mmCIF file with all atom_site columns, C-alpha atoms in Angstrom:
data_model
loop_
_atom_site.group_PDB
_atom_site.id
_atom_site.type_symbol
_atom_site.label_atom_id
_atom_site.label_alt_id
_atom_site.label_comp_id
_atom_site.label_asym_id
_atom_site.label_entity_id
_atom_site.label_seq_id
_atom_site.pdbx_PDB_ins_code
_atom_site.Cartn_x
_atom_site.Cartn_y
_atom_site.Cartn_z
_atom_site.occupancy
_atom_site.B_iso_or_equiv
_atom_site.pdbx_formal_charge
_atom_site.auth_seq_id
_atom_site.auth_comp_id
_atom_site.auth_asym_id
_atom_site.auth_atom_id
_atom_site.pdbx_PDB_model_num
ATOM 1   C CA . UNK A 1 1   ? 89.748 98.873 154.064 1.00 52.00 ? 1   UNK A CA 1
ATOM 2   C CA . UNK A 1 2   ? 92.372 96.041 154.260 1.00 50.00 ? 2   UNK A CA 1
ATOM 3   C CA . UNK A 1 3   ? 89.834 93.649 154.788 1.00 48.00 ? 3   UNK A CA 1
ATOM 4   C CA . UNK A 1 4   ? 87.964 94.876 151.279 1.00 46.00 ? 4   UNK A CA 1
ATOM 5   C CA . UNK A 1 5   ? 91.172 94.095 149.888 1.00 42.00 ? 5   UNK A CA 1
ATOM 6   C CA . UNK A 1 6   ? 91.945 90.567 150.823 1.00 42.00 ? 6   UNK A CA 1
ATOM 7   C CA . UNK A 1 7   ? 88.504 89.746 150.217 1.00 41.00 ? 7   UNK A CA 1
ATOM 8   C CA . UNK A 1 8   ? 88.771 91.031 146.479 1.00 40.00 ? 8   UNK A CA 1
ATOM 9   C CA . UNK A 1 9   ? 92.278 89.090 146.324 1.00 41.00 ? 9   UNK A CA 1
ATOM 10  C CA . UNK A 1 10  ? 90.891 85.648 147.261 1.00 40.00 ? 10  UNK A CA 1
ATOM 11  C CA . UNK A 1 11  ? 87.888 86.153 145.128 1.00 38.00 ? 11  UNK A CA 1
ATOM 12  C CA . UNK A 1 12  ? 89.879 86.914 142.243 1.00 39.00 ? 12  UNK A CA 1
ATOM 13  C CA . UNK A 1 13  ? 92.070 84.176 142.959 1.00 41.00 ? 13  UNK A CA 1
ATOM 14  C CA . UNK A 1 14  ? 89.468 81.699 142.872 1.00 37.00 ? 14  UNK A CA 1
ATOM 15  C CA . UNK A 1 15  ? 88.055 83.100 140.163 1.00 36.00 ? 15  UNK A CA 1
ATOM 16  C CA . UNK A 1 16  ? 91.223 82.179 138.393 1.00 36.00 ? 16  UNK A CA 1
ATOM 17  C CA . UNK A 1 17  ? 92.345 78.828 139.906 1.00 33.00 ? 17  UNK A CA 1
ATOM 18  C CA . UNK A 1 18  ? 88.627 77.686 138.789 1.00 36.00 ? 18  UNK A CA 1
ATOM 19  C CA . UNK A 1 19  ? 89.297 78.792 135.194 1.00 35.00 ? 19  UNK A CA 1
ATOM 20  C CA . UNK A 1 20  ? 93.054 77.298 135.650 1.00 32.00 ? 20  UNK A CA 1
ATOM 21  C CA . UNK A 1 21  ? 92.197 73.807 136.166 1.00 34.00 ? 21  UNK A CA 1
ATOM 22  C CA . UNK A 1 22  ? 88.789 73.548 134.461 1.00 35.00 ? 22  UNK A CA 1
ATOM 23  C CA . UNK A 1 23  ? 88.497 70.159 132.201 1.00 35.00 ? 23  UNK A CA 1
ATOM 24  C CA . UNK A 1 24  ? 90.126 71.622 128.851 1.00 30.00 ? 24  UNK A CA 1
ATOM 25  C CA . UNK A 1 25  ? 87.447 69.459 126.805 1.00 35.00 ? 25  UNK A CA 1
ATOM 26  C CA . UNK A 1 26  ? 84.643 71.609 128.392 1.00 36.00 ? 26  UNK A CA 1
ATOM 27  C CA . UNK A 1 27  ? 86.285 75.056 127.719 1.00 36.00 ? 27  UNK A CA 1
ATOM 28  C CA . UNK A 1 28  ? 87.123 73.924 124.386 1.00 52.00 ? 28  UNK A CA 1
ATOM 29  C CA . UNK A 1 29  ? 83.483 72.370 123.695 1.00 64.00 ? 29  UNK A CA 1
ATOM 30  C CA . UNK A 1 30  ? 81.662 75.612 125.305 1.00 85.00 ? 30  UNK A CA 1
ATOM 31  C CA . UNK A 1 31  ? 84.219 78.082 122.562 1.00 83.00 ? 31  UNK A CA 1
ATOM 32  C CA . UNK A 1 32  ? 83.420 75.679 119.586 1.00 82.00 ? 32  UNK A CA 1
ATOM 33  C CA . UNK A 1 33  ? 79.747 76.061 120.782 1.00 88.00 ? 33  UNK A CA 1
ATOM 34  C CA . UNK A 1 34  ? 79.411 79.645 120.658 1.00 86.00 ? 34  UNK A CA 1
ATOM 35  C CA . UNK A 1 35  ? 81.631 79.955 117.766 1.00 89.00 ? 35  UNK A CA 1
ATOM 36  C CA . UNK A 1 36  ? 79.318 77.521 115.935 1.00 95.00 ? 36  UNK A CA 1
ATOM 37  C CA . UNK A 1 37  ? 76.038 78.998 116.898 1.00 96.00 ? 37  UNK A CA 1
ATOM 38  C CA . UNK A 1 38  ? 77.547 82.195 115.951 1.00 96.00 ? 38  UNK A CA 1
ATOM 39  C CA . UNK A 1 39  ? 77.911 81.374 112.537 1.00 96.00 ? 39  UNK A CA 1
ATOM 40  C CA . UNK A 1 40  ? 74.973 79.734 112.290 1.00 98.00 ? 40  UNK A CA 1
ATOM 41  C CA . UNK A 1 41  ? 72.461 82.607 113.059 1.00 98.00 ? 41  UNK A CA 1
ATOM 42  C CA . UNK A 1 42  ? 74.539 84.619 110.680 1.00 98.00 ? 42  UNK A CA 1
ATOM 43  C CA . UNK A 1 43  ? 73.635 82.498 107.907 1.00 98.00 ? 43  UNK A CA 1
ATOM 44  C CA . UNK A 1 44  ? 70.092 82.527 108.199 1.00 98.00 ? 44  UNK A CA 1
ATOM 45  C CA . UNK A 1 45  ? 67.795 83.351 105.492 1.00 98.00 ? 45  UNK A CA 1
ATOM 46  C CA . UNK A 1 46  ? 70.143 81.428 103.108 1.00 98.00 ? 46  UNK A CA 1
ATOM 47  C CA . UNK A 1 47  ? 68.574 79.833 100.772 1.00 98.00 ? 47  UNK A CA 1
ATOM 48  C CA . UNK A 1 48  ? 67.690 75.902 100.209 1.00 98.00 ? 48  UNK A CA 1
ATOM 49  C CA . UNK A 1 49  ? 69.765 74.091 97.569  1.00 98.00 ? 49  UNK A CA 1
ATOM 50  C CA . UNK A 1 50  ? 69.390 70.475 97.482  1.00 97.00 ? 50  UNK A CA 1
ATOM 51  C CA . UNK A 1 51  ? 73.018 69.217 97.659  1.00 97.00 ? 51  UNK A CA 1
ATOM 52  C CA . UNK A 1 52  ? 74.465 72.927 98.565  1.00 98.00 ? 52  UNK A CA 1
ATOM 53  C CA . UNK A 1 53  ? 77.322 73.171 101.197 1.00 97.00 ? 53  UNK A CA 1
ATOM 54  C CA . UNK A 1 54  ? 78.013 77.119 100.112 1.00 97.00 ? 54  UNK A CA 1
ATOM 55  C CA . UNK A 1 55  ? 76.847 80.190 101.330 1.00 97.00 ? 55  UNK A CA 1
ATOM 56  C CA . UNK A 1 56  ? 74.628 80.036 98.061  1.00 98.00 ? 56  UNK A CA 1
ATOM 57  C CA . UNK A 1 57  ? 72.544 77.556 99.252  1.00 98.00 ? 57  UNK A CA 1
ATOM 58  C CA . UNK A 1 58  ? 72.533 74.376 101.829 1.00 98.00 ? 58  UNK A CA 1
ATOM 59  C CA . UNK A 1 59  ? 70.848 71.568 102.149 1.00 98.00 ? 59  UNK A CA 1
ATOM 60  C CA . UNK A 1 60  ? 70.982 70.428 105.978 1.00 98.00 ? 60  UNK A CA 1
ATOM 61  C CA . UNK A 1 61  ? 73.981 68.249 105.825 1.00 98.00 ? 61  UNK A CA 1
ATOM 62  C CA . UNK A 1 62  ? 75.942 71.006 103.762 1.00 98.00 ? 62  UNK A CA 1
ATOM 63  C CA . UNK A 1 63  ? 74.563 73.079 106.143 1.00 99.00 ? 63  UNK A CA 1
ATOM 64  C CA . UNK A 1 64  ? 76.048 71.238 108.832 1.00 98.00 ? 64  UNK A CA 1
ATOM 65  C CA . UNK A 1 65  ? 79.302 70.825 107.285 1.00 98.00 ? 65  UNK A CA 1
ATOM 66  C CA . UNK A 1 66  ? 79.891 74.454 106.917 1.00 98.00 ? 66  UNK A CA 1
ATOM 67  C CA . UNK A 1 67  ? 79.228 75.087 109.906 1.00 97.00 ? 67  UNK A CA 1
ATOM 68  C CA . UNK A 1 68  ? 81.194 72.460 110.913 1.00 96.00 ? 68  UNK A CA 1
ATOM 69  C CA . UNK A 1 69  ? 84.446 72.914 109.330 1.00 96.00 ? 69  UNK A CA 1
ATOM 70  C CA . UNK A 1 70  ? 84.733 76.114 110.690 1.00 92.00 ? 70  UNK A CA 1
ATOM 71  C CA . UNK A 1 71  ? 85.982 74.360 113.931 1.00 91.00 ? 71  UNK A CA 1
ATOM 72  C CA . UNK A 1 72  ? 88.322 71.887 111.597 1.00 93.00 ? 72  UNK A CA 1
ATOM 73  C CA . UNK A 1 73  ? 85.474 68.955 112.299 1.00 94.00 ? 73  UNK A CA 1
ATOM 74  C CA . UNK A 1 74  ? 84.823 66.719 109.405 1.00 95.00 ? 74  UNK A CA 1
ATOM 75  C CA . UNK A 1 75  ? 81.131 65.350 109.151 1.00 97.00 ? 75  UNK A CA 1
ATOM 76  C CA . UNK A 1 76  ? 79.505 62.567 106.380 1.00 97.00 ? 76  UNK A CA 1
ATOM 77  C CA . UNK A 1 77  ? 77.676 64.412 103.864 1.00 96.00 ? 77  UNK A CA 1
ATOM 78  C CA . UNK A 1 78  ? 73.897 62.781 104.611 1.00 97.00 ? 78  UNK A CA 1
ATOM 79  C CA . UNK A 1 79  ? 72.066 63.123 107.471 1.00 98.00 ? 79  UNK A CA 1
ATOM 80  C CA . UNK A 1 80  ? 71.625 59.384 107.865 1.00 97.00 ? 80  UNK A CA 1
ATOM 81  C CA . UNK A 1 81  ? 75.210 58.949 108.111 1.00 97.00 ? 81  UNK A CA 1
ATOM 82  C CA . UNK A 1 82  ? 76.151 61.719 110.936 1.00 98.00 ? 82  UNK A CA 1
ATOM 83  C CA . UNK A 1 83  ? 72.875 60.305 112.844 1.00 98.00 ? 83  UNK A CA 1
ATOM 84  C CA . UNK A 1 84  ? 76.028 56.886 112.631 1.00 97.00 ? 84  UNK A CA 1
ATOM 85  C CA . UNK A 1 85  ? 78.679 59.160 114.160 1.00 95.00 ? 85  UNK A CA 1
ATOM 86  C CA . UNK A 1 86  ? 78.846 60.875 117.802 1.00 95.00 ? 86  UNK A CA 1
ATOM 87  C CA . UNK A 1 87  ? 77.824 60.524 120.886 1.00 97.00 ? 87  UNK A CA 1
ATOM 88  C CA . UNK A 1 88  ? 73.764 59.569 121.532 1.00 98.00 ? 88  UNK A CA 1
ATOM 89  C CA . UNK A 1 89  ? 72.355 62.150 123.813 1.00 98.00 ? 89  UNK A CA 1
ATOM 90  C CA . UNK A 1 90  ? 68.871 61.707 125.408 1.00 97.00 ? 90  UNK A CA 1
ATOM 91  C CA . UNK A 1 91  ? 66.261 65.303 124.630 1.00 95.00 ? 91  UNK A CA 1
ATOM 92  C CA . UNK A 1 92  ? 66.396 65.964 128.016 1.00 96.00 ? 92  UNK A CA 1
ATOM 93  C CA . UNK A 1 93  ? 70.607 66.655 128.023 1.00 97.00 ? 93  UNK A CA 1
ATOM 94  C CA . UNK A 1 94  ? 70.849 68.513 124.794 1.00 97.00 ? 94  UNK A CA 1
ATOM 95  C CA . UNK A 1 95  ? 73.437 71.474 125.010 1.00 96.00 ? 95  UNK A CA 1
ATOM 96  C CA . UNK A 1 96  ? 74.554 73.516 122.113 1.00 96.00 ? 96  UNK A CA 1
ATOM 97  C CA . UNK A 1 97  ? 76.347 72.380 119.608 1.00 96.00 ? 97  UNK A CA 1
ATOM 98  C CA . UNK A 1 98  ? 74.795 68.895 119.181 1.00 97.00 ? 98  UNK A CA 1
ATOM 99  C CA . UNK A 1 99  ? 73.228 67.333 116.219 1.00 98.00 ? 99  UNK A CA 1
ATOM 100 C CA . UNK A 1 100 ? 69.433 66.595 116.033 1.00 99.00 ? 100 UNK A CA 1
ATOM 101 C CA . UNK A 1 101 ? 68.001 64.376 113.711 1.00 99.00 ? 101 UNK A CA 1
ATOM 102 C CA . UNK A 1 102 ? 64.160 63.807 112.347 1.00 98.00 ? 102 UNK A CA 1
ATOM 103 C CA . UNK A 1 103 ? 62.592 61.479 109.849 1.00 97.00 ? 103 UNK A CA 1
ATOM 104 C CA . UNK A 1 104 ? 60.315 63.625 107.769 1.00 95.00 ? 104 UNK A CA 1
ATOM 105 C CA . UNK A 1 105 ? 60.078 61.282 105.380 1.00 93.00 ? 105 UNK A CA 1
ATOM 106 C CA . UNK A 1 106 ? 58.857 57.252 104.605 1.00 90.00 ? 106 UNK A CA 1
ATOM 107 C CA . UNK A 1 107 ? 62.825 56.608 102.350 1.00 86.00 ? 107 UNK A CA 1
ATOM 108 C CA . UNK A 1 108 ? 64.933 56.255 105.766 1.00 92.00 ? 108 UNK A CA 1
ATOM 109 C CA . UNK A 1 109 ? 64.358 56.440 109.291 1.00 95.00 ? 109 UNK A CA 1
ATOM 110 C CA . UNK A 1 110 ? 66.576 60.082 109.194 1.00 97.00 ? 110 UNK A CA 1
ATOM 111 C CA . UNK A 1 111 ? 65.808 62.150 106.203 1.00 97.00 ? 111 UNK A CA 1
ATOM 112 C CA . UNK A 1 112 ? 67.315 65.459 107.835 1.00 98.00 ? 112 UNK A CA 1
ATOM 113 C CA . UNK A 1 113 ? 69.736 67.553 110.789 1.00 99.00 ? 113 UNK A CA 1
ATOM 114 C CA . UNK A 1 114 ? 70.199 70.221 112.119 1.00 99.00 ? 114 UNK A CA 1
ATOM 115 C CA . UNK A 1 115 ? 71.902 71.712 115.466 1.00 98.00 ? 115 UNK A CA 1
ATOM 116 C CA . UNK A 1 116 ? 70.790 72.490 119.162 1.00 98.00 ? 116 UNK A CA 1
ATOM 117 C CA . UNK A 1 117 ? 71.008 76.345 119.848 1.00 97.00 ? 117 UNK A CA 1
ATOM 118 C CA . UNK A 1 118 ? 69.571 75.938 123.375 1.00 96.00 ? 118 UNK A CA 1
ATOM 119 C CA . UNK A 1 119 ? 65.739 77.072 124.813 1.00 96.00 ? 119 UNK A CA 1
ATOM 120 C CA . UNK A 1 120 ? 64.479 73.898 123.177 1.00 97.00 ? 120 UNK A CA 1
ATOM 121 C CA . UNK A 1 121 ? 65.463 75.312 119.613 1.00 98.00 ? 121 UNK A CA 1
ATOM 122 C CA . UNK A 1 122 ? 67.136 73.910 116.566 1.00 99.00 ? 122 UNK A CA 1
ATOM 123 C CA . UNK A 1 123 ? 68.799 75.584 113.647 1.00 99.00 ? 123 UNK A CA 1
ATOM 124 C CA . UNK A 1 124 ? 68.869 74.169 110.061 1.00 99.00 ? 124 UNK A CA 1
ATOM 125 C CA . UNK A 1 125 ? 68.583 74.189 106.392 1.00 98.00 ? 125 UNK A CA 1
ATOM 126 C CA . UNK A 1 126 ? 65.007 73.592 105.347 1.00 96.00 ? 126 UNK A CA 1
ATOM 127 C CA . UNK A 1 127 ? 63.347 73.350 101.269 1.00 94.00 ? 127 UNK A CA 1
ATOM 128 C CA . UNK A 1 128 ? 60.916 75.419 102.713 1.00 92.00 ? 128 UNK A CA 1
ATOM 129 C CA . UNK A 1 129 ? 62.371 77.927 104.614 1.00 95.00 ? 129 UNK A CA 1
ATOM 130 C CA . UNK A 1 130 ? 66.298 77.845 103.851 1.00 98.00 ? 130 UNK A CA 1
ATOM 131 C CA . UNK A 1 131 ? 68.707 78.234 107.030 1.00 99.00 ? 131 UNK A CA 1
ATOM 132 C CA . UNK A 1 132 ? 66.119 78.906 109.966 1.00 98.00 ? 132 UNK A CA 1
ATOM 133 C CA . UNK A 1 133 ? 65.475 78.278 113.771 1.00 98.00 ? 133 UNK A CA 1
ATOM 134 C CA . UNK A 1 134 ? 62.663 75.959 114.460 1.00 98.00 ? 134 UNK A CA 1
ATOM 135 C CA . UNK A 1 135 ? 61.143 74.807 118.035 1.00 98.00 ? 135 UNK A CA 1
ATOM 136 C CA . UNK A 1 136 ? 62.358 71.285 118.761 1.00 97.00 ? 136 UNK A CA 1
ATOM 137 C CA . UNK A 1 137 ? 59.692 70.647 120.392 1.00 95.00 ? 137 UNK A CA 1
ATOM 138 C CA . UNK A 1 138 ? 57.033 71.590 118.233 1.00 95.00 ? 138 UNK A CA 1
ATOM 139 C CA . UNK A 1 139 ? 53.793 69.794 118.415 1.00 94.00 ? 139 UNK A CA 1
ATOM 140 C CA . UNK A 1 140 ? 52.866 69.880 115.055 1.00 95.00 ? 140 UNK A CA 1
ATOM 141 C CA . UNK A 1 141 ? 55.580 69.253 112.758 1.00 96.00 ? 141 UNK A CA 1
ATOM 142 C CA . UNK A 1 142 ? 59.117 68.677 114.256 1.00 97.00 ? 142 UNK A CA 1
ATOM 143 C CA . UNK A 1 143 ? 58.803 67.144 117.427 1.00 96.00 ? 143 UNK A CA 1
ATOM 144 C CA . UNK A 1 144 ? 56.504 64.674 116.083 1.00 96.00 ? 144 UNK A CA 1
ATOM 145 C CA . UNK A 1 145 ? 59.206 63.821 113.612 1.00 97.00 ? 145 UNK A CA 1
ATOM 146 C CA . UNK A 1 146 ? 62.526 64.148 116.312 1.00 98.00 ? 146 UNK A CA 1
ATOM 147 C CA . UNK A 1 147 ? 64.474 60.768 115.853 1.00 98.00 ? 147 UNK A CA 1
ATOM 148 C CA . UNK A 1 148 ? 67.322 61.526 118.404 1.00 98.00 ? 148 UNK A CA 1
ATOM 149 C CA . UNK A 1 149 ? 70.458 63.042 118.700 1.00 98.00 ? 149 UNK A CA 1
ATOM 150 C CA . UNK A 1 150 ? 74.297 63.102 118.710 1.00 98.00 ? 150 UNK A CA 1
ATOM 151 C CA . UNK A 1 151 ? 77.357 64.752 120.136 1.00 97.00 ? 151 UNK A CA 1
ATOM 152 C CA . UNK A 1 152 ? 80.122 65.555 118.562 1.00 95.00 ? 152 UNK A CA 1
ATOM 153 C CA . UNK A 1 153 ? 81.970 68.173 120.620 1.00 90.00 ? 153 UNK A CA 1
ATOM 154 C CA . UNK A 1 154 ? 83.477 66.568 123.683 1.00 82.00 ? 154 UNK A CA 1
#
């Protein structure tokens, strides 16, 4: 019985110390990532509205601005300008909360943006469906139009 109590105490102490000495930025980013995904998913079905930045309707960059403002992070107003911010991330290194970018028309190198939510999925506001989740590797549409990703959360 004494050995069992000592073992439980040792395990509890190890867990507590590892949480105490974990990099602060990692814990903060993880909390922010979870919060962003939770808020984003609660907005699924919100209609698309060109220039929209509120729950009554979002365009792609307005949606991301709305989310990141909740974490006190300011983003540029357009997908193209957002693409100039943050740290580049390879597709294989995507993490929840990373911004993902696409070229959906010929008018500019970057014309659409969303937020990666894990498991090969991203959430965004599209003109066809409003706020929705799609597969980033969709071979028929999004996968072909993927431009890159940027990490905003550290």
